[in-house]
mmCIF file with all atom_site columns, C-alpha atoms in Angstrom:
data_model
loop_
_atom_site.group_PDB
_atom_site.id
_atom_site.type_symbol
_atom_site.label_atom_id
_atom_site.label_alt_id
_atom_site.label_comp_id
_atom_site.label_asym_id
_atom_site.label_entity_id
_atom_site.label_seq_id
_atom_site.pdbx_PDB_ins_code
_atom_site.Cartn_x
_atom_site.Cartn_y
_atom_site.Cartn_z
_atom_site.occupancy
_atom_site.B_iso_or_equiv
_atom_site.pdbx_formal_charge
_atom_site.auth_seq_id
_atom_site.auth_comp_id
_atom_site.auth_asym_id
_atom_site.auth_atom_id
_atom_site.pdbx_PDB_model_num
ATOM 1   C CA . UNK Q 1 1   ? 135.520 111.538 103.942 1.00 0.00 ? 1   UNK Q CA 1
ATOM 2   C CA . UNK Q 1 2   ? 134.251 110.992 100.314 1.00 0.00 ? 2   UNK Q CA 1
ATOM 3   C CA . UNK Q 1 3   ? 136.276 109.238 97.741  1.00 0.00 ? 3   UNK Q CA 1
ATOM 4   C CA . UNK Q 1 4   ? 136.210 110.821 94.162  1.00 0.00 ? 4   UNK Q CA 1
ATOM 5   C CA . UNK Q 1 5   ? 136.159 109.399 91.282  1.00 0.00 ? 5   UNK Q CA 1
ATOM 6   C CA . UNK Q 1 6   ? 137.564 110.393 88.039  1.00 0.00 ? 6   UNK Q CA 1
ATOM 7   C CA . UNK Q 1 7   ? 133.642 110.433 86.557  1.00 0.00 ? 7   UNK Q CA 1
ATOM 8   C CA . UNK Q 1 8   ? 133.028 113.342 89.102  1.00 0.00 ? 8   UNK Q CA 1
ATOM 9   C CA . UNK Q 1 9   ? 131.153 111.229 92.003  1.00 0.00 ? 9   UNK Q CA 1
ATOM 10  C CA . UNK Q 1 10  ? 132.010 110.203 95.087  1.00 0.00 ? 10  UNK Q CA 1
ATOM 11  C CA . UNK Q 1 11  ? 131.619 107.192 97.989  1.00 0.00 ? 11  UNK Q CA 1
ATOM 12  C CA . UNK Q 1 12  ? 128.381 107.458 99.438  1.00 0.00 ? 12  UNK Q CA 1
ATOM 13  C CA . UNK Q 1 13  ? 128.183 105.403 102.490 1.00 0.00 ? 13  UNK Q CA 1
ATOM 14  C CA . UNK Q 1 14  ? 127.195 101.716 101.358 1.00 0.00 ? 14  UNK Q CA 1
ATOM 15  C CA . UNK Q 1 15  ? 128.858 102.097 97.839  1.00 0.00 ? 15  UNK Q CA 1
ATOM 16  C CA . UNK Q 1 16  ? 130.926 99.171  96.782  1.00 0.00 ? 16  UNK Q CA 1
ATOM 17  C CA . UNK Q 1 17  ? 134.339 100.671 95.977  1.00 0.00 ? 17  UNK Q CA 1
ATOM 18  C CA . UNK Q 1 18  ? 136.256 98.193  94.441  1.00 0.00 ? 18  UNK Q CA 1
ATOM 19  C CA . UNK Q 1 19  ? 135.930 93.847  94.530  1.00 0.00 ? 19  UNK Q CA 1
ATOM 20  C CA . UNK Q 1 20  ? 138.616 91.314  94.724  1.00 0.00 ? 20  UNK Q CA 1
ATOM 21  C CA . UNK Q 1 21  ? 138.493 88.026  93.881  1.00 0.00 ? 21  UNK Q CA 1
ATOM 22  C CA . UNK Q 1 22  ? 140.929 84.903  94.764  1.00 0.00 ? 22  UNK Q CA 1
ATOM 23  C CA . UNK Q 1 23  ? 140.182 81.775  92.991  1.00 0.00 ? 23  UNK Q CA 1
ATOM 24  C CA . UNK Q 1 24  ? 141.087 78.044  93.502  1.00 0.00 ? 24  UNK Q CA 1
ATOM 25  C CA . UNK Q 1 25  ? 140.243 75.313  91.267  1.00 0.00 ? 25  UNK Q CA 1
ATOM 26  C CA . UNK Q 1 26  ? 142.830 72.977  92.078  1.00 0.00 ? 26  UNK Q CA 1
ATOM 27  C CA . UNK Q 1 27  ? 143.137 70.254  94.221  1.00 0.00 ? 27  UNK Q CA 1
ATOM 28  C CA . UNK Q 1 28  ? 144.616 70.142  97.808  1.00 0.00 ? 28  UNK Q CA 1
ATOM 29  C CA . UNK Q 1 29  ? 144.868 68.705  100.995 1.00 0.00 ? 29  UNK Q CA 1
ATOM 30  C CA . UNK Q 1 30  ? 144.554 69.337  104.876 1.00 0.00 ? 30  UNK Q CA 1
ATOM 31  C CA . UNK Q 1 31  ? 147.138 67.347  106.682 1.00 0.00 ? 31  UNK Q CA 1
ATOM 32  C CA . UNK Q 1 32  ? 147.495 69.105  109.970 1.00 0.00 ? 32  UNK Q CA 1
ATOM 33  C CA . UNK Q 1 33  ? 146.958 69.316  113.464 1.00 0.00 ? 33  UNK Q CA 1
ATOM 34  C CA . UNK Q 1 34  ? 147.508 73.090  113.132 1.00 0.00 ? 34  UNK Q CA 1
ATOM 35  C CA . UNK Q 1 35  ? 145.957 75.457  111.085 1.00 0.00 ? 35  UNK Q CA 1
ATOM 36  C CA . UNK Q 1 36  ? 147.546 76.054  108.119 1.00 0.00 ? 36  UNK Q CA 1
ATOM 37  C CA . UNK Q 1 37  ? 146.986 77.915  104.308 1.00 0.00 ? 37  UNK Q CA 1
ATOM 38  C CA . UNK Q 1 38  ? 144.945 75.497  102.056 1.00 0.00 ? 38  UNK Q CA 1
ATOM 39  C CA . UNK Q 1 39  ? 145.770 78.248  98.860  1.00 0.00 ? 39  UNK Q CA 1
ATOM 40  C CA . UNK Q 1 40  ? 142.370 79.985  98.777  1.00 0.00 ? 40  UNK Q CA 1
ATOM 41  C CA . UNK Q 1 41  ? 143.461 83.824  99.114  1.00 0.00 ? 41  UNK Q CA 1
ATOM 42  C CA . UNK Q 1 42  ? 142.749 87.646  98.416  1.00 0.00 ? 42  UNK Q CA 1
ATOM 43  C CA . UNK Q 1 43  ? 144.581 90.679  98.914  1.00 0.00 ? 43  UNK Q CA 1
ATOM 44  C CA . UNK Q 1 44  ? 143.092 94.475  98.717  1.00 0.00 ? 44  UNK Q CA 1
ATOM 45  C CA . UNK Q 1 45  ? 144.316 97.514  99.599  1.00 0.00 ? 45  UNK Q CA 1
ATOM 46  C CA . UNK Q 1 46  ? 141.290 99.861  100.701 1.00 0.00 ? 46  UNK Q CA 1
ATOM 47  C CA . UNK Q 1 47  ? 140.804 103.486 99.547  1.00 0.00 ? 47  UNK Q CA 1
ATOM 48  C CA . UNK Q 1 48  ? 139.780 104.740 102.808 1.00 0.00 ? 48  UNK Q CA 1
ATOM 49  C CA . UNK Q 1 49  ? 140.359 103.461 106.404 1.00 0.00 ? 49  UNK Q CA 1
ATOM 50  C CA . UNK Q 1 50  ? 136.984 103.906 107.699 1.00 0.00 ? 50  UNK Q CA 1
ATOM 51  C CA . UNK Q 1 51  ? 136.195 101.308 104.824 1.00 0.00 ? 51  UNK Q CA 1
ATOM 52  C CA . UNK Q 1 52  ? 134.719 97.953  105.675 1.00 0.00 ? 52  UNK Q CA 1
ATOM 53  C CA . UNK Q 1 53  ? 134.916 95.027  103.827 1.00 0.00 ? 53  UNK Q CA 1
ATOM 54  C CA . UNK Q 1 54  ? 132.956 92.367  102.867 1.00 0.00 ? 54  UNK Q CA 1
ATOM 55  C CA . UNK Q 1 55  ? 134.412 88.806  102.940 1.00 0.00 ? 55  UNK Q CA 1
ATOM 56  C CA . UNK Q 1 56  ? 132.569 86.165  101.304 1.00 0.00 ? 56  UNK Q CA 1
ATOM 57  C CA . UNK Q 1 57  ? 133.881 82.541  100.848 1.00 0.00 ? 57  UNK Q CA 1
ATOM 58  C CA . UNK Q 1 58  ? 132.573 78.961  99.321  1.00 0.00 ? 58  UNK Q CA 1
ATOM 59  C CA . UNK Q 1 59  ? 134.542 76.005  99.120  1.00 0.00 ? 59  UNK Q CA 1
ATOM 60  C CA . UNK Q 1 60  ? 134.215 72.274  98.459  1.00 0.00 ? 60  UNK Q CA 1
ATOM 61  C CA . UNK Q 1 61  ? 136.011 70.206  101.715 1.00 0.00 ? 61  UNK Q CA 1
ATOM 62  C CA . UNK Q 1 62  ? 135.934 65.876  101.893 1.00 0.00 ? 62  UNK Q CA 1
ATOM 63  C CA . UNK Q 1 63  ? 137.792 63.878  103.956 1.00 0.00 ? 63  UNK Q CA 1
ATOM 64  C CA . UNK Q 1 64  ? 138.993 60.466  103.191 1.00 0.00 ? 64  UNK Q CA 1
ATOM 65  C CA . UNK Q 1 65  ? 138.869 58.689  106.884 1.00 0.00 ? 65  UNK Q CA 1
ATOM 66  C CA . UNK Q 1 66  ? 135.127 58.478  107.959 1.00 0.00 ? 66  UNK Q CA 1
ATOM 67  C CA . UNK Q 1 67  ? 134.690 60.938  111.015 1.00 0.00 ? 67  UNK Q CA 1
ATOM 68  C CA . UNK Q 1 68  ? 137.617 62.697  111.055 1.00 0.00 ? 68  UNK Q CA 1
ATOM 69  C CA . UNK Q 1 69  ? 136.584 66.242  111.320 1.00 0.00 ? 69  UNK Q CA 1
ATOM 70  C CA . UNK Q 1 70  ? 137.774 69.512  109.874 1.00 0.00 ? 70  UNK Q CA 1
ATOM 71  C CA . UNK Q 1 71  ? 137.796 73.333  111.073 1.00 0.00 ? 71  UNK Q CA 1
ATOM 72  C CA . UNK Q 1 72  ? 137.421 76.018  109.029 1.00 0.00 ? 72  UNK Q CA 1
ATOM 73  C CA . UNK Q 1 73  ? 138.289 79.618  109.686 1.00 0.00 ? 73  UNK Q CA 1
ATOM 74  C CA . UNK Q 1 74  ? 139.710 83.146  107.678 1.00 0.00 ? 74  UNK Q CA 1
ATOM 75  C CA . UNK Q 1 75  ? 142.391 84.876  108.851 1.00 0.00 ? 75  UNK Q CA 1
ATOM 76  C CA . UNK Q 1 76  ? 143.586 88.477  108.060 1.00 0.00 ? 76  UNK Q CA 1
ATOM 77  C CA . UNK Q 1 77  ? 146.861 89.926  107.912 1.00 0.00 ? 77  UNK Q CA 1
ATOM 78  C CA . UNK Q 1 78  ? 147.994 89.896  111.947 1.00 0.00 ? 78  UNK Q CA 1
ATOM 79  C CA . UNK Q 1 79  ? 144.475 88.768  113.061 1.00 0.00 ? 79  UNK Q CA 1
ATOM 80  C CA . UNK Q 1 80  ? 143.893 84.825  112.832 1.00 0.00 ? 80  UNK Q CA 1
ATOM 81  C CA . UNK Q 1 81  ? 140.930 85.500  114.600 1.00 0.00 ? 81  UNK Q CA 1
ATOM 82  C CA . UNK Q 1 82  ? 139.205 87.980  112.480 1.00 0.00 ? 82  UNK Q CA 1
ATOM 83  C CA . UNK Q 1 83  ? 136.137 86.121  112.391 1.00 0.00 ? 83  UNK Q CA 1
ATOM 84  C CA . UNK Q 1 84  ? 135.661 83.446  114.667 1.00 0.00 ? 84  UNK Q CA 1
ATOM 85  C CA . UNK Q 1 85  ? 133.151 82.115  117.899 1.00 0.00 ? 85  UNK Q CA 1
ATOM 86  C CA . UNK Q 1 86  ? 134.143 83.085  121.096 1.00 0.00 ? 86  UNK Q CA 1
ATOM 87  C CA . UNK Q 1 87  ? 136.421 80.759  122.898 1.00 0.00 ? 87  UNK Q CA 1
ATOM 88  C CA . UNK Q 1 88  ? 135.042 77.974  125.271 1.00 0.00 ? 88  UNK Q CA 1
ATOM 89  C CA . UNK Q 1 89  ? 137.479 75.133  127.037 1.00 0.00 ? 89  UNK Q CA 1
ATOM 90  C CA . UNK Q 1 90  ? 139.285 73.763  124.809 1.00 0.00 ? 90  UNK Q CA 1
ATOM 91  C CA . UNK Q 1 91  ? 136.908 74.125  121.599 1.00 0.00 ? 91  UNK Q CA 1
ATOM 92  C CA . UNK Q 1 92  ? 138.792 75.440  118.456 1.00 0.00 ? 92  UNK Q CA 1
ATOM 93  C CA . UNK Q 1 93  ? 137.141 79.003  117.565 1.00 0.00 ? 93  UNK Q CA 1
ATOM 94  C CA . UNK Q 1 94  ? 135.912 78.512  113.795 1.00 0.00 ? 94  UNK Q CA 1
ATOM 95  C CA . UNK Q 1 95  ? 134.293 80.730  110.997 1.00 0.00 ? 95  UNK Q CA 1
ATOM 96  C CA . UNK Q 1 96  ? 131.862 78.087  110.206 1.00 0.00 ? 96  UNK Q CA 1
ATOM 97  C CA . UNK Q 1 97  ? 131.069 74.793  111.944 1.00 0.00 ? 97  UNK Q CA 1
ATOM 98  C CA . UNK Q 1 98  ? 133.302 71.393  111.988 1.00 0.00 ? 98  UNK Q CA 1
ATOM 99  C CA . UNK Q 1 99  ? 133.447 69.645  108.602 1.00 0.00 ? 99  UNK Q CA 1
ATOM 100 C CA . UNK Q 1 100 ? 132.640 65.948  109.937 1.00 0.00 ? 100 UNK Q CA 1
ATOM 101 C CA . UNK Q 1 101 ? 132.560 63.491  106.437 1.00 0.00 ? 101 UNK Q CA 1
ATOM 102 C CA . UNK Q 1 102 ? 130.439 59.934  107.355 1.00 0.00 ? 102 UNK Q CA 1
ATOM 103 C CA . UNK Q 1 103 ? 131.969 58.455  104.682 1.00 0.00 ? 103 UNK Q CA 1
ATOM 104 C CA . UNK Q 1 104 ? 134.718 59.342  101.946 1.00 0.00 ? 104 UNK Q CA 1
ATOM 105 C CA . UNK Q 1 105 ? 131.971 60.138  98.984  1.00 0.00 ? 105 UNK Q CA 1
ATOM 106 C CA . UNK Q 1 106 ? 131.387 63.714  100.747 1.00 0.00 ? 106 UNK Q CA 1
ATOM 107 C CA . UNK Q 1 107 ? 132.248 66.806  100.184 1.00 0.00 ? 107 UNK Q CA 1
ATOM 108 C CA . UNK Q 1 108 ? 130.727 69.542  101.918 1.00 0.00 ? 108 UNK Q CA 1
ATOM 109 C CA . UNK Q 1 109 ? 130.013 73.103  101.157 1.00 0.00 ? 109 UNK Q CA 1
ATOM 110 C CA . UNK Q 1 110 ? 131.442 75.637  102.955 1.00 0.00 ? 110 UNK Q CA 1
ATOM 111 C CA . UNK Q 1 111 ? 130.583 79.187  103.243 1.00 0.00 ? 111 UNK Q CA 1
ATOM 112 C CA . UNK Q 1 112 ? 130.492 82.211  104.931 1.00 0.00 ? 112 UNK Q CA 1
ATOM 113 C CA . UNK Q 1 113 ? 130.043 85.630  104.693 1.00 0.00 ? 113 UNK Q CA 1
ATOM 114 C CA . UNK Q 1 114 ? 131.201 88.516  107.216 1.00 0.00 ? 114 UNK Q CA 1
ATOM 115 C CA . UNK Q 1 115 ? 131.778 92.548  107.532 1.00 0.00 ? 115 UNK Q CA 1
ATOM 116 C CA . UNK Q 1 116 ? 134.630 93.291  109.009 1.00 0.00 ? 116 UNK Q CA 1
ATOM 117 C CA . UNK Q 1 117 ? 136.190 96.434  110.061 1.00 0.00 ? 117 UNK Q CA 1
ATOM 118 C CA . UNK Q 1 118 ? 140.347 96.670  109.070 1.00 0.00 ? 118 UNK Q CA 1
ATOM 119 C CA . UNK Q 1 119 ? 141.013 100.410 109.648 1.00 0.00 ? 119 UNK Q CA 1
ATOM 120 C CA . UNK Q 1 120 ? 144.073 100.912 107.321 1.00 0.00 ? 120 UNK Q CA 1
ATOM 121 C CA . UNK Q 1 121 ? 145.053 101.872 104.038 1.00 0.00 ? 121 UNK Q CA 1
ATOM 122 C CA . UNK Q 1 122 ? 147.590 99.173  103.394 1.00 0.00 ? 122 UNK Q CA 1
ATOM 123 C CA . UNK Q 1 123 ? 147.528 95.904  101.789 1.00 0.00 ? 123 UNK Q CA 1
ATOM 124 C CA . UNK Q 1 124 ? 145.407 92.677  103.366 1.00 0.00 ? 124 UNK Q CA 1
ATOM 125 C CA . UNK Q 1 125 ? 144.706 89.214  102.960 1.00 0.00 ? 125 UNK Q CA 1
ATOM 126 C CA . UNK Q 1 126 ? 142.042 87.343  103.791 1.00 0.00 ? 126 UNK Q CA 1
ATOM 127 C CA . UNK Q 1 127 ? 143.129 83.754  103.550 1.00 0.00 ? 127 UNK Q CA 1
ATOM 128 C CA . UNK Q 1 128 ? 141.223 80.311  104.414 1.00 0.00 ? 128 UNK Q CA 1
ATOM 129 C CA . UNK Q 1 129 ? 142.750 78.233  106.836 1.00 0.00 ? 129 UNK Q CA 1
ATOM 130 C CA . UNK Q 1 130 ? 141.666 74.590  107.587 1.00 0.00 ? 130 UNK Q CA 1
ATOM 131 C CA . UNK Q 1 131 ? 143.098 72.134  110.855 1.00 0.00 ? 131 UNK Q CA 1
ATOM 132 C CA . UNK Q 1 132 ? 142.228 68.662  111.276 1.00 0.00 ? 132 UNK Q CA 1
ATOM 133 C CA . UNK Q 1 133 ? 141.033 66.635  114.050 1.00 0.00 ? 133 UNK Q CA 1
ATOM 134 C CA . UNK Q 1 134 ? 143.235 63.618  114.014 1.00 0.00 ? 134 UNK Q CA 1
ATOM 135 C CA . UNK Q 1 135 ? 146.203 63.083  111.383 1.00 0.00 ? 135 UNK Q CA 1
ATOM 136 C CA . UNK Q 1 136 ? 144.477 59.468  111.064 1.00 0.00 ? 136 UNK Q CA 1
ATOM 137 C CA . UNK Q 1 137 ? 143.134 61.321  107.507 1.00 0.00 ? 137 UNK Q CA 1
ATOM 138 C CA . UNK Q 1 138 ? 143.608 63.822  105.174 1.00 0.00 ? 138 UNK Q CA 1
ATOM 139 C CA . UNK Q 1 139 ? 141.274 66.632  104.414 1.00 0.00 ? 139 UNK Q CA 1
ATOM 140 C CA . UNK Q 1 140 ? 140.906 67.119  101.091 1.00 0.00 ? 140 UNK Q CA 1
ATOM 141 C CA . UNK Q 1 141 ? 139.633 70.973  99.444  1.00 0.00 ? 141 UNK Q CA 1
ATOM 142 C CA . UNK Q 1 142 ? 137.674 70.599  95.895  1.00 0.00 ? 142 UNK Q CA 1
ATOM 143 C CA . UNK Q 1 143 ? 136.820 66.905  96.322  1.00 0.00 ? 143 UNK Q CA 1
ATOM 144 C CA . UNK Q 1 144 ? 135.577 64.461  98.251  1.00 0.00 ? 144 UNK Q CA 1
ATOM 145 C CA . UNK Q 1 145 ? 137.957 61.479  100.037 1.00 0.00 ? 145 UNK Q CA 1
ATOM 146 C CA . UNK Q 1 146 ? 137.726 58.958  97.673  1.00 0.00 ? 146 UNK Q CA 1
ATOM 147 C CA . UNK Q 1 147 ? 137.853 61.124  94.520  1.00 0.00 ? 147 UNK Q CA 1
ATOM 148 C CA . UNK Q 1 148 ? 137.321 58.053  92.122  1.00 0.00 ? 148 UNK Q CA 1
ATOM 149 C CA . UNK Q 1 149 ? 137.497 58.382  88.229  1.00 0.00 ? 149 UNK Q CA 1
ATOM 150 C CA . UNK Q 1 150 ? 134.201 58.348  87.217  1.00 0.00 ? 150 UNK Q CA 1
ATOM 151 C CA . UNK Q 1 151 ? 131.342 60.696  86.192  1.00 0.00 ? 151 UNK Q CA 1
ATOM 152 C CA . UNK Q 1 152 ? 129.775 61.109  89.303  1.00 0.00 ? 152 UNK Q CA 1
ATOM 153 C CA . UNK Q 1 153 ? 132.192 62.104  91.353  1.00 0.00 ? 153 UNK Q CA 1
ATOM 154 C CA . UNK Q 1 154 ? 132.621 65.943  91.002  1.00 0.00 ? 154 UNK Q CA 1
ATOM 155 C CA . UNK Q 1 155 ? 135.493 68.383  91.284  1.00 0.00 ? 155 UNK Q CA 1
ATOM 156 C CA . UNK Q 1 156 ? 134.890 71.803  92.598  1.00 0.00 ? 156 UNK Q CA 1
ATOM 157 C CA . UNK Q 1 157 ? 136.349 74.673  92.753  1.00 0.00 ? 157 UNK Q CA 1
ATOM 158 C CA . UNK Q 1 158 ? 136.380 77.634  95.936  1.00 0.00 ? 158 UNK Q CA 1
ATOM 159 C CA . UNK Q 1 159 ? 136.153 81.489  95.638  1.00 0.00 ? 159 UNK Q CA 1
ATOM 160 C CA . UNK Q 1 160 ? 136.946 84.615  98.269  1.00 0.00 ? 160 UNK Q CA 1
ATOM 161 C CA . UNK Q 1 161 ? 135.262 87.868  97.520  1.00 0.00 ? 161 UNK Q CA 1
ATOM 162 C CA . UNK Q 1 162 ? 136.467 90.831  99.128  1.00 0.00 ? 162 UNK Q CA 1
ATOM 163 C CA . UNK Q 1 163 ? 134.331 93.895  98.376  1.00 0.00 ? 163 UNK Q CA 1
ATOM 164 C CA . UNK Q 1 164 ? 135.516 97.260  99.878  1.00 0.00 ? 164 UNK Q CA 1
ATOM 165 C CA . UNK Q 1 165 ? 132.374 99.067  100.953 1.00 0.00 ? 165 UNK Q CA 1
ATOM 166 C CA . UNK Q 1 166 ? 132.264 103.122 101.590 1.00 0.00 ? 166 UNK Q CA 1
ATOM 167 C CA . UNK Q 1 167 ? 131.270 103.130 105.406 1.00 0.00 ? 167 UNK Q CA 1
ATOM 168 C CA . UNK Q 1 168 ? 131.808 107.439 106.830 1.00 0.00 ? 168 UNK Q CA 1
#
């Protein structure tokens, strides 16, 4: 079913419909076991539920304890698995590979992007979630561990994109 628009056209398949963005620039920290919210969201509420949507994220992770890792995944409104590997022993499913720092000066970039497939009209968020390996650290989200005061350490800031795109 075609979307109109108030300009007299309508949703071919493959036309971007509408894009929302959710922005972080602030610091913030991973101190769990568990996966939990590290602020870095979106909500949109598609025009059509034969609609997919586009999910694209970047964001700067450190660590401040050398080899404590970090997971990484996006979860949607009732589906913390939206995007994630399959399951194997006791490995965590991910959206992108472990965050492993060799020293507190890092701070990796991490990014995906993914289609997925929500079938509804309501409201969703897409939110990134981050777990750590070991509370013997903290993981840290727009800078690196150490995070000293001085020009060549940098402070970053992390993005989700959600574009709604016309699919039937």
């Amino acid at each position: 079913m075609a979307i109109q628009y108030d300009d007299s056209s309508s949703s071919d398949v493959g036309r971007i419909i509408q894009v929302v963005e959710g922005r972080r620039t602030a610091q913030g920290f991973i101190t769990t076991t568990s996966f939990t919210n590290i602020g870095l969201s979106a909500t949109i509420t598609p025009k059509s539920g034969t609609s997919k949507i586009l999910v694209s994220f970047n964001s700067g992770i450190g660590s401040n304890n050398n080899g404590n890792r970090i997971v990484i995944r996006i979860s949607r409104t009732g589906n913390d698995n939206v995007y994630v590997g399959d399951a194997a022993g006791n490995r965590t499913r991910s959206s992108v590979g472990t965050v492993a720092s060799s020293n507190g000066e890092n701070c990796a970039n991490v990014s995906c992007v993914f289609v997925d497939s929500p079938t509804t009209t309501s409201a969703i968020t897409y939110q990134m979630q981050g777990k750590l390996q070991s509370t013997s650290g903290t993981g840290m989200v727009n800078k690196n561990g150490e995070d000293n005061d001085n020009s060549i350490e940098g402070r970053s800031a992390s993005s989700i994109v959600l574009m709604e795109i016309a699919a039937t």
